[in-house]
Amino acid sequence: MSTSLRPLGPLLGAVARSAAALERLTPLLRTDPPWRRAWLDRLAVIETAGAASLHSGGPVLPDDVRDVDHAIATGPRARIIHGVRALWRVEAERRPLEVDLPLLLDALGRTVEVAPDRLVAARLTSGQGAAAAYIPNPVERAATLVAFAEDLEDLTGGLPALPAAAAVLGAWAERGCGPIATGCWIAARVLARRQRWTLTPPLLASGFLAHGTDYMPRIDNGDWVIALANAVERAVNRAIALFGSMERRFLALDTAPGARRADVLSAVRTLARGRDSFDAVDIARASGAPERTARRHLETLMTAGALQELTGRKSYRLYGL
């Protein structure tokens, strides 16, 4: 149903709530605390899980992404996760600029270059997954991408942030441009430009975790704008909560009792401020301490509330703020 033909109350309410959440996030994005990179990396882990879930049509959890990050998961799904993760590893160093054709092709290339398996690469480039159309002919797909890049300004011109992002994803899906992750990445950049942010936080696909059936992008559709607004609101509220919890843990690193080796504590601080997760081997390598010593210190810091264990398993533990 066109946005012009449906009651505007629910649509305006969803957009207003999401816009208010975005405004609450803005001050945090303008700060530069020591844990900023770790926070953005954790958001990227969750975003990757959301995008990979939409790709595969099945659940992918942040724990699955961490297993790929630490090379303890293999197979086709792991390569898809790795490909999606590549988008946001690069995005962490970029500022929100115009989305032009060279940037778009670079993003698609990074998504598939780490997935050498022919079947996996074909799935990524075709955009197969929940509610995703695709163009199987590479020449036709290239022409579609050129047209999409040229039309992007017309698609989003004059629209506020959330309707603009919805229009981008609607056109991306209906034209069959490519993988869902890349479409969400483009829409996130459009959202960041509209908000006048200095970076692009990963806050689109992650909002559909546990709500994958809501991901049905369509052009000029009020229900889709509502679904996207709700997803962004969920993602932003999660990001704000994570910022606060990671801040509390980072500050607790300075006062945590029992961390007797300064070299181990220094290694923990360095890794904790820059990464979503790390293990005892990472700390041992960074500090030169035995792995058993590193593990003991990590457990002490976790008990003191300065770190959390992110996997919930005993066999292989990952830690982070």
mmCIF file of C-alpha atoms in Angstrom:
data_model
loop_
_atom_site.group_PDB
_atom_site.id
_atom_site.type_symbol
_atom_site.label_atom_id
_atom_site.label_comp_id
_atom_site.label_asym_id
_atom_site.label_seq_id
_atom_site.Cartn_x
_atom_site.Cartn_y
_atom_site.Cartn_z
ATOM 1 C CA MET A 1 0.000 0.000 0.000
ATOM 2 C CA SER A 2 1.367 3.416 -0.887
ATOM 3 C CA THR A 3 2.309 5.745 1.946
ATOM 4 C CA SER A 4 -0.176 8.238 0.504
ATOM 5 C CA LEU A 5 -3.100 5.805 0.885
ATOM 6 C CA ARG A 6 -2.640 4.420 4.389
ATOM 7 C CA PRO A 7 -3.415 6.119 7.736
ATOM 8 C CA LEU A 8 -0.442 8.295 8.676
ATOM 9 C CA GLY A 9 -0.753 7.931 12.472
ATOM 10 C CA PRO A 10 1.229 4.680 12.883
ATOM 11 C CA LEU A 11 3.759 5.770 10.265
ATOM 12 C CA LEU A 12 4.409 9.168 11.834
ATOM 13 C CA GLY A 13 4.566 7.637 15.307
ATOM 14 C CA ALA A 14 7.154 5.022 14.321
ATOM 15 C CA VAL A 15 9.301 7.555 12.479
ATOM 16 C CA ALA A 16 9.065 10.036 15.374
ATOM 17 C CA ARG A 17 10.121 7.417 17.964
ATOM 18 C CA SER A 18 13.028 6.280 15.830
ATOM 19 C CA ALA A 19 14.109 9.857 15.095
ATOM 20 C CA ALA A 20 14.070 10.626 18.823
ATOM 21 C CA ALA A 21 16.277 7.592 19.460
ATOM 22 C CA LEU A 22 18.708 8.777 16.785
ATOM 23 C CA GLU A 23 18.907 12.170 18.483
ATOM 24 C CA ARG A 24 19.735 10.483 21.802
ATOM 25 C CA LEU A 25 22.544 8.616 20.067
ATOM 26 C CA THR A 26 24.070 11.699 18.436
ATOM 27 C CA PRO A 27 25.888 13.029 21.547
ATOM 28 C CA LEU A 28 27.544 9.636 22.064
ATOM 29 C CA LEU A 29 28.826 9.579 18.492
ATOM 30 C CA ARG A 30 30.386 13.009 19.016
ATOM 31 C CA THR A 31 32.445 11.833 21.983
ATOM 32 C CA ASP A 32 35.738 9.956 21.829
ATOM 33 C CA PRO A 33 36.027 7.808 24.973
ATOM 34 C CA PRO A 34 38.772 5.160 25.238
ATOM 35 C CA TRP A 35 36.284 2.345 24.572
ATOM 36 C CA ARG A 36 34.831 3.949 21.396
ATOM 37 C CA ARG A 37 36.434 1.500 18.938
ATOM 38 C CA ALA A 38 35.386 -1.493 21.018
ATOM 39 C CA TRP A 39 31.826 -0.158 21.142
ATOM 40 C CA LEU A 40 31.665 0.337 17.382
ATOM 41 C CA ASP A 41 33.220 -3.094 16.845
ATOM 42 C CA ARG A 42 30.566 -4.694 19.023
ATOM 43 C CA LEU A 43 27.852 -2.917 17.062
ATOM 44 C CA ALA A 44 29.483 -4.241 13.882
ATOM 45 C CA VAL A 45 29.413 -7.790 15.265
ATOM 46 C CA ILE A 46 25.690 -7.484 15.962
ATOM 47 C CA GLU A 47 25.076 -5.854 12.566
ATOM 48 C CA THR A 48 26.931 -8.691 10.856
ATOM 49 C CA ALA A 49 24.780 -11.231 12.677
ATOM 50 C CA GLY A 50 21.638 -9.418 11.561
ATOM 51 C CA ALA A 51 22.729 -9.144 7.921
ATOM 52 C CA ALA A 52 23.942 -12.745 7.770
ATOM 53 C CA SER A 53 20.612 -13.893 9.226
ATOM 54 C CA LEU A 54 18.744 -12.034 6.496
ATOM 55 C CA HIS A 55 21.088 -13.488 3.880
ATOM 56 C CA SER A 56 20.609 -17.073 4.943
ATOM 57 C CA GLY A 57 17.013 -16.896 6.092
ATOM 58 C CA GLY A 58 18.074 -18.600 9.346
ATOM 59 C CA PRO A 59 19.328 -17.367 12.710
ATOM 60 C CA VAL A 60 22.906 -16.116 12.996
ATOM 61 C CA LEU A 61 23.914 -14.901 16.461
ATOM 62 C CA PRO A 62 26.682 -12.517 17.568
ATOM 63 C CA ASP A 63 28.394 -15.579 19.094
ATOM 64 C CA ASP A 64 28.565 -17.088 15.597
ATOM 65 C CA VAL A 65 30.280 -13.938 14.327
ATOM 66 C CA ARG A 66 32.794 -14.052 17.179
ATOM 67 C CA ASP A 67 33.584 -17.677 16.363
ATOM 68 C CA VAL A 68 34.425 -16.575 12.820
ATOM 69 C CA ASP A 69 36.483 -13.638 14.096
ATOM 70 C CA HIS A 70 38.591 -16.030 16.178
ATOM 71 C CA ALA A 71 38.828 -18.670 13.427
ATOM 72 C CA ILE A 72 37.034 -21.424 15.317
ATOM 73 C CA ALA A 73 34.177 -21.727 12.810
ATOM 74 C CA THR A 74 34.467 -22.874 9.206
ATOM 75 C CA GLY A 75 32.226 -23.764 6.297
ATOM 76 C CA PRO A 76 29.954 -21.853 3.913
ATOM 77 C CA ARG A 77 28.089 -19.912 6.611
ATOM 78 C CA ALA A 78 31.371 -18.845 8.210
ATOM 79 C CA ARG A 79 32.587 -17.492 4.877
ATOM 80 C CA ILE A 80 29.353 -15.550 4.408
ATOM 81 C CA ILE A 81 29.759 -14.058 7.899
ATOM 82 C CA HIS A 82 33.372 -13.193 7.096
ATOM 83 C CA GLY A 83 32.311 -11.476 3.896
ATOM 84 C CA VAL A 84 29.653 -9.373 5.628
ATOM 85 C CA ARG A 85 32.072 -8.510 8.436
ATOM 86 C CA ALA A 86 34.532 -7.165 5.851
ATOM 87 C CA LEU A 87 32.160 -4.316 4.988
ATOM 88 C CA TRP A 88 32.154 -2.921 8.499
ATOM 89 C CA ARG A 89 35.867 -3.462 9.156
ATOM 90 C CA VAL A 90 36.555 -1.039 6.323
ATOM 91 C CA GLU A 91 33.676 1.277 7.237
ATOM 92 C CA ALA A 92 35.223 1.906 10.649
ATOM 93 C CA GLU A 93 37.903 3.991 8.886
ATOM 94 C CA ARG A 94 35.560 5.900 6.560
ATOM 95 C CA ARG A 95 33.569 9.052 6.963
ATOM 96 C CA PRO A 96 30.023 9.306 5.597
ATOM 97 C CA LEU A 97 30.466 10.553 2.025
ATOM 98 C CA GLU A 98 28.373 10.231 -1.095
ATOM 99 C CA VAL A 99 27.680 6.648 -2.162
ATOM 100 C CA ASP A 100 29.003 6.605 -5.729
ATOM 101 C CA LEU A 101 29.522 3.727 -8.129
ATOM 102 C CA PRO A 102 33.235 3.105 -7.370
ATOM 103 C CA LEU A 103 32.491 2.915 -3.637
ATOM 104 C CA LEU A 104 29.534 0.625 -4.276
ATOM 105 C CA LEU A 105 31.588 -1.754 -6.447
ATOM 106 C CA ASP A 106 34.396 -1.722 -3.868
ATOM 107 C CA ALA A 107 31.918 -2.718 -1.159
ATOM 108 C CA LEU A 108 30.572 -5.590 -3.243
ATOM 109 C CA GLY A 109 34.112 -6.727 -3.982
ATOM 110 C CA ARG A 110 35.094 -6.727 -0.330
ATOM 111 C CA THR A 111 31.991 -8.715 0.533
ATOM 112 C CA VAL A 112 32.874 -11.546 -1.848
ATOM 113 C CA GLU A 113 36.684 -11.474 -2.004
ATOM 114 C CA VAL A 114 36.948 -13.320 1.302
ATOM 115 C CA ALA A 115 34.500 -16.004 0.152
ATOM 116 C CA PRO A 116 36.473 -18.068 -2.396
ATOM 117 C CA ASP A 117 33.958 -20.872 -2.491
ATOM 118 C CA ARG A 118 32.123 -20.429 -5.792
ATOM 119 C CA LEU A 119 28.710 -21.289 -4.386
ATOM 120 C CA VAL A 120 29.110 -18.915 -1.438
ATOM 121 C CA ALA A 121 30.346 -16.086 -3.669
ATOM 122 C CA ALA A 122 27.434 -16.641 -6.040
ATOM 123 C CA ARG A 123 24.969 -16.470 -3.145
ATOM 124 C CA LEU A 124 26.481 -13.225 -1.871
ATOM 125 C CA THR A 125 26.566 -11.521 -5.260
ATOM 126 C CA SER A 126 23.069 -12.654 -6.181
ATOM 127 C CA GLY A 127 21.519 -11.286 -2.996
ATOM 128 C CA GLN A 128 19.663 -14.499 -2.241
ATOM 129 C CA GLY A 129 17.999 -14.502 1.145
ATOM 130 C CA ALA A 130 14.811 -13.436 2.840
ATOM 131 C CA ALA A 131 12.750 -11.026 0.719
ATOM 132 C CA ALA A 132 15.629 -10.402 -1.720
ATOM 133 C CA ALA A 133 15.280 -10.301 -5.489
ATOM 134 C CA TYR A 134 18.337 -10.742 -7.664
ATOM 135 C CA ILE A 135 19.553 -10.516 -11.239
ATOM 136 C CA PRO A 136 21.598 -13.625 -12.116
ATOM 137 C CA ASN A 137 23.251 -12.199 -15.252
ATOM 138 C CA PRO A 138 26.480 -10.351 -14.253
ATOM 139 C CA VAL A 139 26.244 -7.875 -17.148
ATOM 140 C CA GLU A 140 22.644 -6.997 -16.329
ATOM 141 C CA ARG A 141 23.526 -6.729 -12.651
ATOM 142 C CA ALA A 142 26.380 -4.305 -13.415
ATOM 143 C CA ALA A 143 24.014 -2.137 -15.455
ATOM 144 C CA THR A 144 21.518 -2.216 -12.589
ATOM 145 C CA LEU A 145 24.192 -1.056 -10.129
ATOM 146 C CA VAL A 146 25.186 1.818 -12.422
ATOM 147 C CA ALA A 147 21.548 2.913 -12.661
ATOM 148 C CA PHE A 148 21.086 2.568 -8.894
ATOM 149 C CA ALA A 149 24.131 4.773 -8.157
ATOM 150 C CA GLU A 150 22.899 7.375 -10.638
ATOM 151 C CA ASP A 151 19.375 7.356 -9.179
ATOM 152 C CA LEU A 152 20.385 7.430 -5.518
ATOM 153 C CA GLU A 153 20.014 11.180 -5.161
ATOM 154 C CA ASP A 154 16.563 11.102 -6.746
ATOM 155 C CA LEU A 155 15.534 8.216 -4.482
ATOM 156 C CA THR A 156 16.503 10.060 -1.302
ATOM 157 C CA GLY A 157 16.329 13.733 -2.267
ATOM 158 C CA GLY A 158 14.246 15.803 0.129
ATOM 159 C CA LEU A 159 13.407 12.848 2.382
ATOM 160 C CA PRO A 160 14.193 12.775 6.125
ATOM 161 C CA ALA A 161 16.699 10.217 7.374
ATOM 162 C CA LEU A 162 14.454 7.198 7.980
ATOM 163 C CA PRO A 163 12.240 7.444 4.880
ATOM 164 C CA ALA A 164 15.414 8.007 2.829
ATOM 165 C CA ALA A 165 16.993 4.820 4.213
ATOM 166 C CA ALA A 166 13.748 2.938 3.575
ATOM 167 C CA ALA A 167 13.682 4.173 -0.027
ATOM 168 C CA VAL A 168 17.279 3.026 -0.562
ATOM 169 C CA LEU A 169 16.596 -0.482 0.709
ATOM 170 C CA GLY A 170 13.311 -0.677 -1.187
ATOM 171 C CA ALA A 171 15.002 0.180 -4.470
ATOM 172 C CA TRP A 172 17.983 -2.069 -3.714
ATOM 173 C CA ALA A 173 15.729 -5.078 -3.161
ATOM 174 C CA GLU A 174 13.183 -4.447 -5.909
ATOM 175 C CA ARG A 175 15.874 -3.861 -8.544
ATOM 176 C CA GLY A 176 17.823 -6.933 -7.437
ATOM 177 C CA CYS A 177 21.070 -5.011 -7.002
ATOM 178 C CA GLY A 178 22.917 -7.418 -4.722
ATOM 179 C CA PRO A 179 23.355 -8.762 -1.183
ATOM 180 C CA ILE A 180 21.233 -7.518 1.688
ATOM 181 C CA ALA A 181 24.323 -6.594 3.731
ATOM 182 C CA THR A 182 25.518 -4.148 1.088
ATOM 183 C CA GLY A 183 22.076 -2.592 0.817
ATOM 184 C CA CYS A 184 21.930 -2.114 4.594
ATOM 185 C CA TRP A 185 25.425 -0.629 4.502
ATOM 186 C CA ILE A 186 24.400 1.916 1.845
ATOM 187 C CA ALA A 187 21.233 2.794 3.751
ATOM 188 C CA ALA A 188 23.274 3.249 6.946
ATOM 189 C CA ARG A 189 25.545 5.710 5.142
ATOM 190 C CA VAL A 190 22.521 7.640 3.856
ATOM 191 C CA LEU A 191 21.128 7.713 7.398
ATOM 192 C CA ALA A 192 24.454 8.987 8.780
ATOM 193 C CA ARG A 193 24.607 11.793 6.200
ATOM 194 C CA ARG A 194 21.074 12.892 6.988
ATOM 195 C CA GLN A 195 21.956 12.959 10.710
ATOM 196 C CA ARG A 196 25.188 14.893 9.983
ATOM 197 C CA TRP A 197 27.237 12.293 11.846
ATOM 198 C CA THR A 198 30.991 12.043 11.367
ATOM 199 C CA LEU A 199 30.898 8.249 11.032
ATOM 200 C CA THR A 200 28.488 5.530 9.961
ATOM 201 C CA PRO A 201 27.394 3.327 12.870
ATOM 202 C CA PRO A 202 26.092 -0.155 11.949
ATOM 203 C CA LEU A 203 22.455 0.154 12.988
ATOM 204 C CA LEU A 204 20.192 -1.304 10.303
ATOM 205 C CA ALA A 205 20.341 -5.077 9.827
ATOM 206 C CA SER A 206 20.952 -5.542 13.556
ATOM 207 C CA GLY A 207 17.515 -4.110 14.254
ATOM 208 C CA PHE A 208 15.982 -7.114 12.481
ATOM 209 C CA LEU A 209 17.572 -9.719 14.742
ATOM 210 C CA ALA A 210 14.673 -11.858 15.980
ATOM 211 C CA HIS A 211 12.441 -9.808 13.648
ATOM 212 C CA GLY A 212 13.597 -11.166 10.293
ATOM 213 C CA THR A 213 10.076 -11.589 8.934
ATOM 214 C CA ASP A 214 9.670 -7.776 9.123
ATOM 215 C CA TYR A 215 12.410 -7.323 6.523
ATOM 216 C CA MET A 216 10.324 -6.869 3.360
ATOM 217 C CA PRO A 217 11.703 -3.762 1.642
ATOM 218 C CA ARG A 218 9.410 -2.146 -0.902
ATOM 219 C CA ILE A 219 9.340 1.201 -2.656
ATOM 220 C CA ASP A 220 6.777 3.753 -1.494
ATOM 221 C CA ASN A 221 5.311 1.488 1.154
ATOM 222 C CA GLY A 222 4.271 2.790 4.549
ATOM 223 C CA ASP A 223 4.419 -0.581 6.279
ATOM 224 C CA TRP A 224 8.058 -0.976 5.201
ATOM 225 C CA VAL A 225 8.945 2.487 6.529
ATOM 226 C CA ILE A 226 7.350 1.526 9.857
ATOM 227 C CA ALA A 227 9.251 -1.779 9.960
ATOM 228 C CA LEU A 228 12.556 -0.042 9.263
ATOM 229 C CA ALA A 229 11.865 2.725 11.779
ATOM 230 C CA ASN A 230 11.109 0.123 14.454
ATOM 231 C CA ALA A 231 14.276 -1.800 13.572
ATOM 232 C CA VAL A 232 16.449 1.315 13.767
ATOM 233 C CA GLU A 233 14.867 2.256 17.102
ATOM 234 C CA ARG A 234 15.693 -1.209 18.481
ATOM 235 C CA ALA A 235 19.263 -1.022 17.192
ATOM 236 C CA VAL A 236 19.829 2.489 18.547
ATOM 237 C CA ASN A 237 18.424 1.685 21.987
ATOM 238 C CA ARG A 238 20.725 -1.355 22.123
ATOM 239 C CA ALA A 239 23.694 0.808 21.088
ATOM 240 C CA ILE A 240 22.986 3.361 23.820
ATOM 241 C CA ALA A 241 22.666 0.646 26.473
ATOM 242 C CA LEU A 242 25.921 -0.969 25.304
ATOM 243 C CA PHE A 243 27.739 2.359 25.479
ATOM 244 C CA GLY A 244 26.791 2.718 29.137
ATOM 245 C CA SER A 245 27.637 -0.848 30.138
ATOM 246 C CA MET A 246 30.990 -0.781 28.332
ATOM 247 C CA GLU A 247 31.834 2.544 29.957
ATOM 248 C CA ARG A 248 31.180 1.095 33.424
ATOM 249 C CA ARG A 249 33.373 -1.937 32.752
ATOM 250 C CA PHE A 250 36.215 0.087 31.288
ATOM 251 C CA LEU A 251 36.298 2.402 34.291
ATOM 252 C CA ALA A 252 36.261 -0.657 36.571
ATOM 253 C CA LEU A 253 39.499 -1.897 34.973
ATOM 254 C CA ASP A 254 41.399 0.786 36.909
ATOM 255 C CA THR A 255 40.034 -0.270 40.285
ATOM 256 C CA ALA A 256 39.644 -4.038 39.856
ATOM 257 C CA PRO A 257 41.393 -5.953 42.674
ATOM 258 C CA GLY A 258 43.670 -8.909 42.180
ATOM 259 C CA ALA A 259 45.277 -7.945 38.858
ATOM 260 C CA ARG A 260 48.839 -8.126 40.143
ATOM 261 C CA ARG A 261 50.741 -8.110 36.861
ATOM 262 C CA ALA A 262 50.886 -4.674 35.279
ATOM 263 C CA ASP A 263 51.856 -6.117 31.900
ATOM 264 C CA VAL A 264 48.739 -8.287 31.795
ATOM 265 C CA LEU A 265 46.466 -5.447 32.887
ATOM 266 C CA SER A 266 48.028 -3.154 30.275
ATOM 267 C CA ALA A 267 47.398 -5.745 27.552
ATOM 268 C CA VAL A 268 43.792 -6.142 28.699
ATOM 269 C CA ARG A 269 43.234 -2.371 28.595
ATOM 270 C CA THR A 270 44.717 -2.120 25.104
ATOM 271 C CA LEU A 271 42.653 -4.945 23.638
ATOM 272 C CA ALA A 272 39.483 -4.043 25.532
ATOM 273 C CA ARG A 273 39.436 -0.514 24.165
ATOM 274 C CA GLY A 274 39.788 -1.577 20.531
ATOM 275 C CA ARG A 275 37.965 -4.892 20.014
ATOM 276 C CA ASP A 276 34.662 -6.555 20.655
ATOM 277 C CA SER A 277 36.293 -9.668 22.099
ATOM 278 C CA PHE A 278 39.592 -11.399 22.903
ATOM 279 C CA ASP A 279 40.765 -14.568 24.613
ATOM 280 C CA ALA A 280 43.508 -15.620 27.004
ATOM 281 C CA VAL A 281 45.852 -16.410 24.102
ATOM 282 C CA ASP A 282 45.504 -12.825 22.825
ATOM 283 C CA ILE A 283 46.402 -11.462 26.263
ATOM 284 C CA ALA A 284 49.324 -13.867 26.669
ATOM 285 C CA ARG A 285 50.764 -12.843 23.309
ATOM 286 C CA ALA A 286 50.323 -9.138 23.999
ATOM 287 C CA SER A 287 51.785 -9.250 27.519
ATOM 288 C CA GLY A 288 54.347 -12.052 27.300
ATOM 289 C CA ALA A 289 52.733 -13.752 30.295
ATOM 290 C CA PRO A 290 51.930 -17.488 30.342
ATOM 291 C CA GLU A 291 48.484 -18.323 29.017
ATOM 292 C CA ARG A 292 47.446 -19.752 32.398
ATOM 293 C CA THR A 293 48.373 -16.476 34.088
ATOM 294 C CA ALA A 294 46.468 -14.474 31.497
ATOM 295 C CA ARG A 295 43.401 -16.653 31.937
ATOM 296 C CA ARG A 296 43.528 -16.285 35.726
ATOM 297 C CA HIS A 297 43.698 -12.501 35.452
ATOM 298 C CA LEU A 298 40.813 -12.439 33.000
ATOM 299 C CA GLU A 299 38.659 -14.459 35.367
ATOM 300 C CA THR A 300 39.572 -12.093 38.215
ATOM 301 C CA LEU A 301 38.624 -9.051 36.144
ATOM 302 C CA MET A 302 35.370 -10.689 35.127
ATOM 303 C CA THR A 303 34.488 -11.433 38.751
ATOM 304 C CA ALA A 304 35.214 -7.786 39.585
ATOM 305 C CA GLY A 305 32.803 -6.617 36.881
ATOM 306 C CA ALA A 306 35.508 -5.085 34.681
ATOM 307 C CA LEU A 307 35.005 -7.632 31.877
ATOM 308 C CA GLN A 308 32.271 -9.988 30.762
ATOM 309 C CA GLU A 309 32.498 -13.457 29.298
ATOM 310 C CA LEU A 310 30.779 -13.294 25.919
ATOM 311 C CA THR A 311 30.241 -16.917 24.917
ATOM 312 C CA GLY A 312 28.640 -18.573 27.939
ATOM 313 C CA ARG A 313 30.675 -21.760 27.511
ATOM 314 C CA LYS A 314 33.555 -23.347 29.393
ATOM 315 C CA SER A 315 35.519 -24.884 26.530
ATOM 316 C CA TYR A 316 36.601 -21.671 24.812
ATOM 317 C CA ARG A 317 35.981 -18.349 26.492
ATOM 318 C CA LEU A 318 35.938 -14.899 24.923
ATOM 319 C CA TYR A 319 36.040 -11.713 26.978
ATOM 320 C CA GLY A 320 35.266 -8.067 26.372
ATOM 321 C CA LEU A 321 33.873 -4.925 27.928
#
